[in-house]
Short mmCIF file of C-alpha atoms in Angstrom, two decimals:
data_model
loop_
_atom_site.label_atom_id
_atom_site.label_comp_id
_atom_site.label_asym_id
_atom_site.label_seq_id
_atom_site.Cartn_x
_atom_site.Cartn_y
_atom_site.Cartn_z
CA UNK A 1 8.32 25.68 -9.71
CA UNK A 2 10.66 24.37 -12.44
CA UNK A 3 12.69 22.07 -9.20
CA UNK A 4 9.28 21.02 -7.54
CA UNK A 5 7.91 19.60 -11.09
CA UNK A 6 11.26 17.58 -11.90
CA UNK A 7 10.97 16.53 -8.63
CA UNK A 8 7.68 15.28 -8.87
CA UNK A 9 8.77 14.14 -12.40
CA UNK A 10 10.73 11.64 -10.89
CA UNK A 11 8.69 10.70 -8.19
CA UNK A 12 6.03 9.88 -10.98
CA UNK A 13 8.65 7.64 -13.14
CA UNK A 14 8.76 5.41 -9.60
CA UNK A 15 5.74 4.99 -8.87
CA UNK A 16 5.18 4.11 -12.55
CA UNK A 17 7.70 1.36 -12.22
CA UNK A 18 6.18 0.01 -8.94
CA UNK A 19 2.73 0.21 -10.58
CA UNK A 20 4.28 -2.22 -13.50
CA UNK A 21 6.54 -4.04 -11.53
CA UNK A 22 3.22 -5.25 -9.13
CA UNK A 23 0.71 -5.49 -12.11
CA UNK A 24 3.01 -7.93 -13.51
CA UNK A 25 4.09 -10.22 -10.32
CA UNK A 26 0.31 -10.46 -9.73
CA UNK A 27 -0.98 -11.47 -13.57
CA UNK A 28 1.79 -14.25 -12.76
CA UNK A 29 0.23 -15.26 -9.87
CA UNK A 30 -3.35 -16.04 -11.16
CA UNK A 31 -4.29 -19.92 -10.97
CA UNK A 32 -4.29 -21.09 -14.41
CA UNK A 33 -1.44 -21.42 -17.42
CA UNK A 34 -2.45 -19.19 -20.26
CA UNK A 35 -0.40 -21.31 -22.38
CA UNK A 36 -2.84 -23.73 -22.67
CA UNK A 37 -5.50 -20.72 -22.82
CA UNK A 38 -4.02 -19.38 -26.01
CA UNK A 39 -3.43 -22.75 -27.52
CA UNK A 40 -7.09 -23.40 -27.04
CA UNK A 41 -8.13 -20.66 -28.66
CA UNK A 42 -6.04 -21.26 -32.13
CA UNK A 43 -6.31 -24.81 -31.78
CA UNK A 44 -9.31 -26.13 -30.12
CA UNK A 45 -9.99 -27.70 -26.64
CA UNK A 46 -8.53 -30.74 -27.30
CA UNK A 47 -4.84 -29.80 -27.79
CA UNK A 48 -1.75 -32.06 -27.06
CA UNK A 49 1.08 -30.71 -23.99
CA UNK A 50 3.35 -30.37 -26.60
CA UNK A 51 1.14 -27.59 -28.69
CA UNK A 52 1.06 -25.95 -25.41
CA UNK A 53 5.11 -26.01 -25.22
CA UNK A 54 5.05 -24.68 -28.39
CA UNK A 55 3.30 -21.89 -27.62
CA UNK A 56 4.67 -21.45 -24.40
CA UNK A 57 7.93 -20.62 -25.84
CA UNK A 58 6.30 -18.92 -29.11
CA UNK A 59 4.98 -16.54 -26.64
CA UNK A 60 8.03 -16.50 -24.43
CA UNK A 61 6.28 -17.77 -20.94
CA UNK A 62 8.85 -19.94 -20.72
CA UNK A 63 11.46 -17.80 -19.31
CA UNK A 64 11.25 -16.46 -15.66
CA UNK A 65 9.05 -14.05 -14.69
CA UNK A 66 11.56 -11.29 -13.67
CA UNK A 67 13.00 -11.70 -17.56
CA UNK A 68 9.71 -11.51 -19.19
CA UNK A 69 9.28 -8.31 -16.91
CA UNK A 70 12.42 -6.69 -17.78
CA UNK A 71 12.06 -7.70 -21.45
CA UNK A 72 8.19 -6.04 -21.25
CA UNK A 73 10.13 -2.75 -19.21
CA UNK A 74 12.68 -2.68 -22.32
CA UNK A 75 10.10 -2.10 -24.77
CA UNK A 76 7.46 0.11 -23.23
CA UNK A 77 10.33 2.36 -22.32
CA UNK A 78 10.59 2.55 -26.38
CA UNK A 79 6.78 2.88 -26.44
CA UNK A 80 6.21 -1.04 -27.67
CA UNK A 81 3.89 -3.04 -25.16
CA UNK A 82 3.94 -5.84 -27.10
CA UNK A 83 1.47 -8.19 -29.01
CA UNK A 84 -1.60 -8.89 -27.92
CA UNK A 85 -1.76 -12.52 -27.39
CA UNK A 86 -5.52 -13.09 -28.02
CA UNK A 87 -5.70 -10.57 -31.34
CA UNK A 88 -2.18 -11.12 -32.67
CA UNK A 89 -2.10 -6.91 -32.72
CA UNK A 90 0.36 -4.70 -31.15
CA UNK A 91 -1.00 -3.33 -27.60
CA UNK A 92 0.07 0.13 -28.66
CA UNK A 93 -2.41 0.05 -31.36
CA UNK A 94 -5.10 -1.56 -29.37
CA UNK A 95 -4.44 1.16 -26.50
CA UNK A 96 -4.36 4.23 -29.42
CA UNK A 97 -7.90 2.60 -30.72
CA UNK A 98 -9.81 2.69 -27.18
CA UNK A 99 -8.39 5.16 -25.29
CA UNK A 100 -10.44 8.50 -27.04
CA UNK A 101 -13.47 6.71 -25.84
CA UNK A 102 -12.87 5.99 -22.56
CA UNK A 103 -11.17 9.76 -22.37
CA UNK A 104 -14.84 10.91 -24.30
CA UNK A 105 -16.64 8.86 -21.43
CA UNK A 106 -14.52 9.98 -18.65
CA UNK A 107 -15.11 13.96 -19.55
CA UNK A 108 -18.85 13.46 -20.17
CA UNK A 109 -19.15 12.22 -16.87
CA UNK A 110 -16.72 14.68 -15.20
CA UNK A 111 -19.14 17.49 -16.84
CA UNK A 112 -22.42 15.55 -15.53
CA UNK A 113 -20.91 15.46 -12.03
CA UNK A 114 -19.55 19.29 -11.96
CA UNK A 115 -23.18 20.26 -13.20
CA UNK A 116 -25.07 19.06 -10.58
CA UNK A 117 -22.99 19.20 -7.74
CA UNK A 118 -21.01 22.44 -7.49
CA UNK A 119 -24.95 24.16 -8.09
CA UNK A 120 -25.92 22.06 -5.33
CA UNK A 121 -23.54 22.33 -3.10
CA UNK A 122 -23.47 26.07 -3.16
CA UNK A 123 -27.48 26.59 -2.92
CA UNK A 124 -27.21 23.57 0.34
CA UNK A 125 -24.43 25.73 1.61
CA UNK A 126 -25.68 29.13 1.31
CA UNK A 127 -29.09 27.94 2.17
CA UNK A 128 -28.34 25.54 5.18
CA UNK A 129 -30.87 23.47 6.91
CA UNK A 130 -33.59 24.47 4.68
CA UNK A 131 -36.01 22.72 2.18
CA UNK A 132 -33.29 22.51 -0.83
CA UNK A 133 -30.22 21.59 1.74
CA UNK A 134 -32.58 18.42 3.04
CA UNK A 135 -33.90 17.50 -0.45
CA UNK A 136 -29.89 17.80 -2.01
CA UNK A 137 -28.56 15.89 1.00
CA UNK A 138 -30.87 13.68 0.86
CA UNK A 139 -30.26 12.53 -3.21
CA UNK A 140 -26.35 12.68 -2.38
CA UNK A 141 -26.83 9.90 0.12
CA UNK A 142 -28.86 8.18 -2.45
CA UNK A 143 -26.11 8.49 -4.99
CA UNK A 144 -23.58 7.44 -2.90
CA UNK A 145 -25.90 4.06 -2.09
CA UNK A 146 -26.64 3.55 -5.14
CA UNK A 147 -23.78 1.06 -7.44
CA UNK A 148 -23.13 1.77 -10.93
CA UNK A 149 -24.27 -1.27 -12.82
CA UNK A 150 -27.50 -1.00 -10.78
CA UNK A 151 -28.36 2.55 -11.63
CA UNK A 152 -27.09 2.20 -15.25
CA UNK A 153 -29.17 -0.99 -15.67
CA UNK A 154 -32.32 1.06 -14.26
CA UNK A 155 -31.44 3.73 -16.69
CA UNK A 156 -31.77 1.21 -19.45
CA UNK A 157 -34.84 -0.34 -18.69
CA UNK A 158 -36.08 3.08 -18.76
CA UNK A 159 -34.63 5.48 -21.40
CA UNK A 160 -33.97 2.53 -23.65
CA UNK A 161 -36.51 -0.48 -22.99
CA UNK A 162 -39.76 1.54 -21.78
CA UNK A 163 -39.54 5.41 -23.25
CA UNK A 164 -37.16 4.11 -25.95
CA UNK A 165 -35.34 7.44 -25.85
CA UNK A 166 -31.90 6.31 -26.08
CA UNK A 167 -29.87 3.22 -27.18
CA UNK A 168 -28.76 0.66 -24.97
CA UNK A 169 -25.39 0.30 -26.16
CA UNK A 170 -22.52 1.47 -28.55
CA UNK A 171 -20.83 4.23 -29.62
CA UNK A 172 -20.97 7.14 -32.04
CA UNK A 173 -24.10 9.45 -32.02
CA UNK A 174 -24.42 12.14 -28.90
CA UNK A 175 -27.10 9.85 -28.00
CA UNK A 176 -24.92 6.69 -27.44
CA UNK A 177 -22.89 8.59 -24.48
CA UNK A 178 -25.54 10.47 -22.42
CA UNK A 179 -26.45 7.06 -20.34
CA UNK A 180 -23.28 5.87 -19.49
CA UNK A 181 -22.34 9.56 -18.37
CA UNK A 182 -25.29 10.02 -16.51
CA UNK A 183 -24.08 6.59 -14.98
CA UNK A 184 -21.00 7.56 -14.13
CA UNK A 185 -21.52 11.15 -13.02
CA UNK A 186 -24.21 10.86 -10.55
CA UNK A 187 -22.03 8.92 -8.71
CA UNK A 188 -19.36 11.14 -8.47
CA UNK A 189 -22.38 14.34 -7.85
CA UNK A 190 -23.05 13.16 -4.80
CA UNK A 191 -19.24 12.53 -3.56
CA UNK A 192 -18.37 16.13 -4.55
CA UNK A 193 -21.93 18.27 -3.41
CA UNK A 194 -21.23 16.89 -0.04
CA UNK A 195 -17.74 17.76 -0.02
CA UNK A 196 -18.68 21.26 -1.46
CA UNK A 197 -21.05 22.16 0.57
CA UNK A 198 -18.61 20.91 3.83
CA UNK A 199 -15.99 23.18 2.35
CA UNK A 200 -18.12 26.21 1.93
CA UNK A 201 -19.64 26.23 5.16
CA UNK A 202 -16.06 25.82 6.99
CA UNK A 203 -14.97 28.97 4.77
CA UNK A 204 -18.87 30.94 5.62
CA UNK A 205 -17.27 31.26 9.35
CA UNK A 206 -14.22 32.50 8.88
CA UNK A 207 -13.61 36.27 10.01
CA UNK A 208 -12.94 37.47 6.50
CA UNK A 209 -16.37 36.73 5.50
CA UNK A 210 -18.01 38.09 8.29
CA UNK A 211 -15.87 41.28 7.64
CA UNK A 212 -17.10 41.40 4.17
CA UNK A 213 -20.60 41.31 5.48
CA UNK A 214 -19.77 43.93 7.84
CA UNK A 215 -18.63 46.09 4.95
CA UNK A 216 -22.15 45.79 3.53
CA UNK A 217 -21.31 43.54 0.69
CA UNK A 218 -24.34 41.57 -1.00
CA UNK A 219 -24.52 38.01 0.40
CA UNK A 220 -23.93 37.16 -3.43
CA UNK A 221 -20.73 38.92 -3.62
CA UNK A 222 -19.37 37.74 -0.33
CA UNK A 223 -20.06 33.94 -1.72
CA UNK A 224 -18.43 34.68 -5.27
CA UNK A 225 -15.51 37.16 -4.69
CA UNK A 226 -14.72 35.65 -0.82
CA UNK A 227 -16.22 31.92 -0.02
CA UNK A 228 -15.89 29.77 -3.83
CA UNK A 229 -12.39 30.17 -4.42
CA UNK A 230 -10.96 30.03 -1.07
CA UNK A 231 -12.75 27.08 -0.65
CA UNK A 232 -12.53 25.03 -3.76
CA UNK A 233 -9.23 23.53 -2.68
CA UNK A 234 -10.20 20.69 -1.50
CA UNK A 235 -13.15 20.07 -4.22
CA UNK A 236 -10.51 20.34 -7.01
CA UNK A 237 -8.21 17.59 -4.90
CA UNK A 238 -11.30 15.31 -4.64
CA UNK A 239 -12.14 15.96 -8.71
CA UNK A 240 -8.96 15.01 -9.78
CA UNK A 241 -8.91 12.17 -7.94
CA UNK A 242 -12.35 11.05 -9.19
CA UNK A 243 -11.44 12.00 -13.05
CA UNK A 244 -8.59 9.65 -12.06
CA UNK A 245 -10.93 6.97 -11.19
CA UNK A 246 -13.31 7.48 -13.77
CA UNK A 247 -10.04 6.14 -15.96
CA UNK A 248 -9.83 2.98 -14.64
CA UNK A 249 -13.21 2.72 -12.78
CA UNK A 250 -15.24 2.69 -15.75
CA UNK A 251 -14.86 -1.30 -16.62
CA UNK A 252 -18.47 -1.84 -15.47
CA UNK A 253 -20.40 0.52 -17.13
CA UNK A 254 -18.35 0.08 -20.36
CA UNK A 255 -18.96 -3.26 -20.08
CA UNK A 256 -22.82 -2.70 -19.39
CA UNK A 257 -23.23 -0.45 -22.37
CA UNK A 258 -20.99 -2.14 -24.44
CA UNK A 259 -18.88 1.06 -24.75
CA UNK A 260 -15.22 0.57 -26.63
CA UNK A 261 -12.71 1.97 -24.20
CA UNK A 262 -10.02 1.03 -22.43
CA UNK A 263 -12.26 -0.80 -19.08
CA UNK A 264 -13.81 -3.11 -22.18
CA UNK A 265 -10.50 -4.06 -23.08
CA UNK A 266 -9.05 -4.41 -19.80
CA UNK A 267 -12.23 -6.85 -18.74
CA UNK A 268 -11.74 -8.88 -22.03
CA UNK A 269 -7.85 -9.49 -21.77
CA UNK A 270 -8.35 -10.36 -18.01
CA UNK A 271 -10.77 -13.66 -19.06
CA UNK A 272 -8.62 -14.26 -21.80
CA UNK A 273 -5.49 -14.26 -19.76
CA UNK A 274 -3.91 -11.65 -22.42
CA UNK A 275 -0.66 -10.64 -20.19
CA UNK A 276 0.50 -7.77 -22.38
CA UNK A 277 -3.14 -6.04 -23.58
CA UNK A 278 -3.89 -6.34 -19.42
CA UNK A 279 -0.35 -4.41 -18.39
CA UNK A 280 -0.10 -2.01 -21.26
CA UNK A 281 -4.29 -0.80 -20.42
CA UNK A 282 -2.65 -1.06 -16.39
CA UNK A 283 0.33 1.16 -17.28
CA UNK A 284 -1.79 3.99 -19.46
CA UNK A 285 -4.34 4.27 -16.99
CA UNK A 286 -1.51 4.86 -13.85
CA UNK A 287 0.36 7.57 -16.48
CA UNK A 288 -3.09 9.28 -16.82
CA UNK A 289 -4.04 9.17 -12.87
CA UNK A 290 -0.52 10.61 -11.99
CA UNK A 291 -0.89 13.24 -14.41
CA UNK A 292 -4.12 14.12 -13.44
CA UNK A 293 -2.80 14.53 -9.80
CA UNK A 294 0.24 16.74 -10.96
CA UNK A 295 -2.33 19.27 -12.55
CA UNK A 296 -4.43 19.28 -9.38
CA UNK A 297 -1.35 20.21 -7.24
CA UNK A 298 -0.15 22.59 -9.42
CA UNK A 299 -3.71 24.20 -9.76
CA UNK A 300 -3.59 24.69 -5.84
CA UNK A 301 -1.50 28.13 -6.57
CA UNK A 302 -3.73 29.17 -9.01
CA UNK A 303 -6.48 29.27 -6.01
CA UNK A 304 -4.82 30.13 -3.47
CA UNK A 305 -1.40 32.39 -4.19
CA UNK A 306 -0.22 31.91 -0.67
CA UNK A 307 0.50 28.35 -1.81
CA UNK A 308 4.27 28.30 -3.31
CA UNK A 309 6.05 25.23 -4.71
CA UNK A 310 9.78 25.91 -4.03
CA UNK A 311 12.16 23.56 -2.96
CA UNK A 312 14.45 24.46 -0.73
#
């Protein structure tokens, strides 16, 4: 185990690099100089070419890109992203300040999504081709159609404009987070009831089960001691990729409801052309997918001991 995770250790540390390494060609690439940007903003629309030299070099964009990159590399190996050219403050501390609420969002949603879809998938599973199956089916494919700014728009002119239940936007009571979950996590419900149900109805055939049943087990024991854990495999890969997307696929609805995480900040420094706030929220959010994917291997031989990682 100890070889396989230093292994993957280092497989992590280069796909971080590539991650960086293409973030920050492609920011370079945008139409625009965000010289001038910047100078705009401290100085006014009407500012002279040589401001924007100034700036240019105050801000070091004058040097070539694969400098700039290696300089930026240099320091966020010693945990220093830079300065944030729109606020003047360091990117670490903007990244420290918004990344417990987009981590609060992302696990509020996780816990909407398990909620109603392992339930669901088990009863559509267990209970195939009858009223509940149709009627579960049916609102996965309707959460699957359905985008995110449209249902969490819906759910405002609802909770918040008509019953005025909940607030539209913000964060800090209970209150504030329970739309932009419910956003989020129905979304990923119906992804992961239709994969659990797919996986429990492969594992409902197999001649283990049908042994158990032979044995005279309870149809409630042979689906909790034989059928959830053998096949939860694949539902745990597909949750830890989702909680990985719910990371850095949250810009919208943190933008809809105004929430203070890292998609905000991400949305804001892409209009303002704010190179380092845009790579440093980039780089966090690859560390936390990657990580998230190293626990869901490594929770494969918790669910299935046949499942060894040794490398030979």
């Amino acid at each position: 185990m100890v070889k396989y995770l230093l292994r993957r250790f280092y497989a992590l540390l280069f796909i971080l690099l590539c991650v960086s390494a293409i973030t920050f060609s492609l920011m370079h690439l945008v139409p625009g100089d965000p010289a001038r940007v910047i100078a705009e903003k401290k100085y006014g629309e009407e500012v002279t070419a040589e401001t924007v030299e100034l700036v240019r070099e105050e801000m070091g964009l004058h040097r070539p890109i694969y400098l700039q990159y290696f300089h930026w590399l240099g320091g966020a190996l010693r945990g220093d992203f830079g300065t944030s050219f729109r606020t003047g403050r360091l990117v670490g501390e903007e990244l420290r300040a918004r990344l417990p609420a987009t981590v609060e969002l992302a696990l509020a949603a996780m816990l909407v999504s398990l909620l109603i879809a392992i339930p669901a998938g088990i009863i559509s599973a267990v209970k195939q081709y009858s009223l509940l199956d149709n009627t579960a089916m049916l609102a996965a494919m309707l959460g699957v159609s359905l985008p995110n700014f449209w249902l969490g728009l819906l759910l405002i002119l609802v909770f918040s404009v008509q019953l005025e239940w909940l607030p539209v936007f913000g964060r800090g009571e209970l209150k504030h987070l329970v739309l932009p979950a419910l956003t989020l996590g129905t979304g990923m419900a119906a992804v992961t009831t239709r994969l659990t149900r797919s996986s429990i109805l492969e594992v409902l055939r197999q001649d283990y089960v049908r042994t158990a049943r032979a044995k005279g087990l309870t149809e409630m024991l042979v689906t909790s001691r034989h059928v959830l854990k053998n096949s939860f495999i694949p539902v745990i890969t597909v949750i830890g990729l989702q909680f990985g997307a719910l990371l850095e696929g949250a810009v919208v609805v943190e933008v809809i409801f105004a929430w203070p995480g890292i998609g905000r900040l991400l949305y804001d420094s892409i209009f303002a052309r704010d190179y380092p706030v845009i790579q440093g929220c980039v780089f966090v959010i690859a560390v936390m997918y990657v990580l998230v994917n190293l626990l869901v291997d490594i929770s494969y031989a918790w669910l299935d001991p046949r499942i060894r990682y040794e490398v030979k």
